[in-house]
Tab-separated table of C-alpha atoms in Angstrom:
chain	number	residue	atom	x	y	z
P	1	MET	CA	3.062	-8.464	-14.527
P	2	GLU	CA	1.344	-11.718	-15.507
P	3	THR	CA	3.916	-12.315	-18.254
P	4	ALA	CA	6.782	-11.831	-15.794
P	5	GLU	CA	5.129	-14.254	-13.330
P	6	MET	CA	4.879	-16.935	-16.019
P	7	ALA	CA	8.528	-16.632	-17.117
P	8	SER	CA	10.636	-19.479	-15.715
P	9	ASP	CA	13.892	-17.647	-16.439
P	10	LYS	CA	13.732	-14.097	-15.087
P	11	SER	CA	16.844	-12.940	-16.985
P	12	GLY	CA	16.207	-9.437	-18.240
P	13	VAL	CA	13.249	-8.916	-15.912
P	14	ARG	CA	13.506	-7.100	-12.595
P	15	ALA	CA	10.476	-6.938	-10.314
P	16	LEU	CA	10.117	-5.223	-6.942
P	17	SER	CA	6.988	-5.329	-4.770
P	18	ARG	CA	5.939	-3.432	-1.670
P	19	ASN	CA	2.762	-2.538	0.200
P	20	VAL	CA	1.775	1.071	0.846
P	21	GLY	CA	-1.481	2.040	2.529
P	22	GLY	CA	-3.045	-1.343	1.836
P	23	VAL	CA	-2.104	-1.197	-1.871
P	24	LYS	CA	0.400	-3.665	-3.317
P	25	ILE	CA	2.755	-1.988	-5.792
P	26	THR	CA	4.731	-4.128	-8.251
P	27	ASP	CA	7.374	-2.374	-10.353
P	28	VAL	CA	8.530	-4.535	-13.289
P	29	ARG	CA	11.329	-3.471	-15.612
P	30	VAL	CA	11.835	-5.436	-18.825
P	31	SER	CA	15.176	-5.029	-20.603
P	32	ASP	CA	15.849	-5.370	-24.324
P	33	ASN	CA	17.225	-8.889	-23.885
P	34	ALA	CA	13.903	-10.096	-22.463
P	35	GLN	CA	11.945	-9.656	-25.700
P	36	ARG	CA	11.126	-13.372	-25.668
P	37	LEU	CA	8.448	-12.527	-23.079
P	38	GLY	CA	6.458	-10.909	-25.857
P	39	LYS	CA	6.343	-7.549	-24.092
P	40	PRO	CA	8.161	-4.368	-25.134
P	41	ALA	CA	11.152	-3.321	-23.061
P	42	GLY	CA	10.245	-0.690	-20.503
P	43	ARG	CA	8.646	-0.128	-17.139
P	44	TYR	CA	5.365	-1.560	-15.873
P	45	ILE	CA	3.987	-0.400	-12.522
P	46	THR	CA	0.961	-2.289	-11.190
P	47	LEU	CA	-1.136	-1.228	-8.216
P	48	GLU	CA	-3.394	-3.843	-6.638
P	49	GLY	CA	-6.299	-2.675	-4.498
P	50	GLU	CA	-9.765	-1.160	-4.553
P	51	PRO	CA	-10.255	1.900	-6.796
P	52	ASP	CA	-11.913	3.830	-3.970
P	53	ALA	CA	-9.193	3.041	-1.416
P	54	GLN	CA	-8.155	6.213	0.392
P	55	SER	CA	-4.563	6.019	-0.835
P	56	MET	CA	-5.166	4.776	-4.402
P	57	ALA	CA	-5.451	8.139	-6.196
P	58	ALA	CA	-2.326	9.498	-4.498
P	59	LEU	CA	-0.318	6.349	-5.245
P	60	LEU	CA	-1.543	6.298	-8.844
P	61	LYS	CA	-0.530	9.940	-9.250
P	62	ARG	CA	2.958	9.114	-7.990
P	63	ALA	CA	3.225	6.132	-10.354
P	64	ILE	CA	2.172	8.188	-13.383
P	65	GLU	CA	4.806	10.787	-12.522
P	66	GLN	CA	7.439	8.048	-12.865
P	67	VAL	CA	6.729	7.570	-16.588
P	68	ILE	CA	6.043	11.106	-17.867
P	69	PRO	CA	8.378	14.091	-18.400
P	70	ARG	CA	9.053	16.318	-15.394
P	71	GLN	CA	7.053	19.124	-17.004
P	72	GLY	CA	5.325	20.083	-20.248
P	73	ARG	CA	2.075	19.710	-22.158
P	74	LEU	CA	0.136	16.505	-21.490
P	75	PHE	CA	-2.399	15.092	-23.912
P	76	ALA	CA	-4.817	12.509	-22.483
P	77	ALA	CA	-6.517	10.116	-24.893
P	78	GLY	CA	-9.472	8.053	-23.701
P	79	LEU	CA	-9.393	4.913	-25.848
P	80	GLY	CA	-12.124	2.337	-26.365
P	81	ASN	CA	-15.843	2.175	-27.078
P	82	PRO	CA	-17.826	4.403	-24.688
P	83	ASP	CA	-21.033	2.467	-25.435
P	84	ILE	CA	-19.678	-0.839	-24.119
P	85	THR	CA	-19.386	-0.769	-20.328
P	86	GLN	CA	-16.241	-2.851	-19.994
P	87	ASP	CA	-14.535	-0.814	-22.742
P	88	SER	CA	-15.612	2.642	-21.559
P	89	LEU	CA	-12.824	3.295	-19.035
P	90	GLY	CA	-10.904	5.680	-21.297
P	91	ALA	CA	-13.897	7.805	-22.230
P	92	LEU	CA	-15.219	8.056	-18.664
P	93	SER	CA	-11.767	8.977	-17.359
P	94	VAL	CA	-11.174	11.920	-19.708
P	95	ARG	CA	-14.716	13.214	-19.128
P	96	SER	CA	-13.760	13.790	-15.479
P	97	MET	CA	-10.423	15.419	-16.239
P	98	ALA	CA	-9.988	19.162	-15.861
P	99	ALA	CA	-8.194	20.497	-18.924
P	100	GLY	CA	-6.081	23.530	-18.177
P	101	LYS	CA	-2.673	24.703	-17.054
P	102	GLY	CA	-0.860	24.193	-13.776
P	103	ALA	CA	2.565	25.018	-12.401
P	104	ARG	CA	4.464	22.286	-14.272
P	105	TYR	CA	1.933	20.798	-16.677
P	106	SER	CA	-0.943	21.718	-18.938
P	107	LEU	CA	-3.594	19.204	-20.001
P	108	ALA	CA	-5.745	18.656	-23.066
P	109	ALA	CA	-7.931	15.562	-23.475
P	110	ILE	CA	-10.164	13.772	-25.995
P	111	GLU	CA	-12.221	10.607	-26.367
P	112	THR	CA	-10.987	8.707	-29.412
P	113	ASP	CA	-13.945	6.296	-29.711
P	114	ILE	CA	-13.218	3.372	-32.073
P	115	ALA	CA	-11.974	3.419	-35.657
P	116	ALA	CA	-14.937	1.338	-36.869
P	117	ARG	CA	-17.229	4.240	-35.976
P	118	THR	CA	-15.064	7.295	-36.602
P	119	GLY	CA	-13.374	6.001	-39.748
P	120	ILE	CA	-10.068	7.317	-38.380
P	121	ASP	CA	-7.240	5.078	-37.215
P	122	THR	CA	-6.757	5.619	-33.468
P	123	VAL	CA	-2.989	6.087	-33.729
P	124	ARG	CA	-3.386	8.635	-36.521
P	125	LEU	CA	-6.080	10.500	-34.564
P	126	VAL	CA	-3.985	10.693	-31.380
P	127	ARG	CA	-0.844	11.666	-33.258
P	128	SER	CA	-2.626	14.465	-35.132
P	129	ALA	CA	-4.351	15.837	-32.028
P	130	ALA	CA	-1.165	15.639	-29.946
P	131	ASN	CA	0.719	17.475	-32.678
P	132	GLU	CA	-1.975	20.136	-32.908
P	133	THR	CA	-1.731	20.802	-29.154
P	134	ALA	CA	2.098	20.711	-29.224
P	135	ALA	CA	2.006	17.967	-26.585
P	136	ASP	CA	5.172	16.689	-24.934
P	137	CYS	CA	3.605	13.427	-23.781
P	138	VAL	CA	0.498	11.330	-24.428
P	139	ILE	CA	-1.340	9.646	-21.580
P	140	ALA	CA	-3.502	6.889	-23.047
P	141	ILE	CA	-6.227	5.329	-20.877
P	142	ASP	CA	-7.771	2.036	-21.910
P	143	SER	CA	-9.394	-1.162	-20.685
P	144	LEU	CA	-7.199	-4.263	-20.574
P	145	ALA	CA	-7.665	-8.022	-20.661
P	146	CYS	CA	-6.072	-10.279	-18.043
P	147	ARG	CA	-5.355	-14.001	-17.778
P	148	ASP	CA	-6.347	-14.338	-14.124
P	149	PRO	CA	-9.968	-13.311	-13.399
P	150	ARG	CA	-9.055	-12.209	-9.878
P	151	TYR	CA	-7.299	-9.176	-11.400
P	152	ILE	CA	-10.494	-7.821	-13.013
P	153	GLY	CA	-11.155	-4.412	-11.496
P	154	ARG	CA	-8.549	-5.029	-8.806
P	155	THR	CA	-5.442	-3.668	-10.508
P	156	VAL	CA	-4.322	-0.658	-12.485
P	157	GLN	CA	-1.167	-0.733	-14.616
P	158	ILE	CA	0.970	2.190	-15.714
P	159	SER	CA	3.642	1.731	-18.372
P	160	ASP	CA	5.900	3.697	-20.701
P	161	THR	CA	5.829	1.117	-23.496
P	162	GLY	CA	2.681	2.097	-25.383
P	163	ILE	CA	-0.359	-0.026	-26.204
P	164	VAL	CA	-2.032	-1.730	-29.162
P	165	PRO	CA	-5.690	-0.588	-29.087
P	166	GLY	CA	-8.069	-3.537	-29.376
P	167	SER	CA	-5.413	-6.194	-28.771
P	168	GLY	CA	-7.191	-7.446	-25.646
P	169	ALA	CA	-10.055	-8.556	-27.893
P	170	SER	CA	-7.603	-10.096	-30.403
P	171	LYS	CA	-8.047	-7.232	-32.859
P	172	SER	CA	-4.498	-6.468	-33.919
P	173	ARG	CA	-3.860	-2.907	-34.994
P	174	ARG	CA	-0.938	-0.502	-34.944
P	175	GLU	CA	0.679	0.233	-31.639
P	176	LEU	CA	0.234	3.586	-29.956
P	177	SER	CA	3.757	4.317	-28.731
P	178	GLU	CA	6.608	6.786	-28.906
P	179	ARG	CA	7.729	5.042	-32.093
P	180	THR	CA	4.433	5.775	-33.884
P	181	VAL	CA	3.428	9.067	-32.238
P	182	GLY	CA	6.841	10.731	-31.970
P	183	ILE	CA	6.596	11.701	-28.282
P	184	PRO	CA	6.582	9.625	-25.061
P	185	VAL	CA	3.396	7.623	-24.496
P	186	ALA	CA	2.352	6.656	-20.974
P	187	VAL	CA	-0.456	4.120	-20.645
P	188	ILE	CA	-2.929	3.660	-17.803
P	189	GLY	CA	-4.999	0.485	-17.985
P	190	VAL	CA	-7.390	-1.516	-15.845
P	191	PRO	CA	-8.282	-5.140	-16.687
P	192	THR	CA	-12.034	-5.410	-17.218
P	193	VAL	CA	-12.327	-8.752	-19.043
P	194	THR	CA	-10.760	-12.192	-19.171
P	195	GLU	CA	-11.168	-15.170	-21.476
P	196	LEU	CA	-13.945	-17.562	-20.478
P	197	SER	CA	-11.420	-20.410	-20.589
P	198	SER	CA	-9.558	-18.878	-17.642
P	199	VAL	CA	-12.704	-19.449	-15.582
P	200	THR	CA	-13.904	-22.790	-16.971
P	201	ARG	CA	-10.417	-24.210	-17.607
P	202	ASN	CA	-11.782	-25.490	-20.922
P	203	GLU	CA	-9.752	-24.624	-24.040
P	204	ARG	CA	-12.917	-24.757	-26.142
P	205	ASP	CA	-13.962	-21.521	-24.443
P	206	ASN	CA	-10.990	-19.585	-25.838
P	207	GLY	CA	-12.055	-16.459	-27.682
P	208	PHE	CA	-15.024	-15.672	-25.447
P	209	LEU	CA	-14.578	-12.703	-23.116
P	210	VAL	CA	-16.321	-12.462	-19.743
P	211	THR	CA	-16.444	-9.904	-16.958
P	212	THR	CA	-17.970	-9.415	-13.515
P	213	GLY	CA	-21.577	-8.541	-12.745
P	214	ASP	CA	-20.674	-5.209	-11.147
P	215	ILE	CA	-18.283	-4.052	-13.887
P	216	ASP	CA	-20.334	-0.879	-14.460
P	217	ILE	CA	-19.657	0.335	-10.918
P	218	THR	CA	-16.043	-0.834	-11.057
P	219	VAL	CA	-15.285	1.034	-14.289
P	220	LYS	CA	-16.938	4.203	-12.969
P	221	LEU	CA	-14.867	4.120	-9.763
P	222	TRP	CA	-11.612	3.516	-11.622
P	223	ALA	CA	-12.395	6.312	-14.102
P	224	GLU	CA	-12.923	8.729	-11.217
P	225	THR	CA	-9.689	7.604	-9.545
P	226	ILE	CA	-7.637	7.909	-12.748
P	227	ALA	CA	-9.060	11.365	-13.441
P	228	ALA	CA	-8.309	12.464	-9.872
P	229	ALA	CA	-4.698	11.273	-10.231
P	230	VAL	CA	-4.141	13.092	-13.524
P	231	ASN	CA	-5.872	16.235	-12.278
P	232	GLY	CA	-3.622	16.126	-9.222
P	233	ILE	CA	-0.551	16.105	-11.442
P	234	VAL	CA	-1.675	19.144	-13.431
P	235	ARG	CA	-2.749	21.294	-10.458
């Protein structure tokens, strides 16, 4: 969404916004001829509002349903480092998910932790586990970085384009996407950090990440909301 806002020429980018139940929903579609934006072609749905808003879980559930198959086996992967508060969104989310089988979907879920600790590349781990469970779609949950500090803990983004684990902290690795996993990959992310320079407006502060003082509560609330949305899909 931020990339689309910064683009002076919107060719290849279509964005629609509306407000539902006090939540602003922005649906951005990036076509193949808009690759200059530096974002993969696909769909990006962003919900702006409080995680504990009465309508947020229901709206998030509806948004997720837009980027996953109509039925099948879902495999949820909680990415990130569970020991670092602002990077623990994925782990906390899957811990609150109810694995099982519903009318249209079944759900299995794991915490991936980080490759530096497990010794296993995150993409390889998710691909192997998804294959073992015969999954039809991966739902990856991770913390994001944003350019504008006002988005920290105030937005959740759903996309069908995959994610590069660790890229928000400038740690380039392989992308987790349909191309590398072999099945559709839906991503749910909440921005939990921004660069210090976006606050100080000083380029010398590039490379330092900052967050809010109540990020522990914010991450917990978003994890509960994401889990409630996914559980609602499976029931």
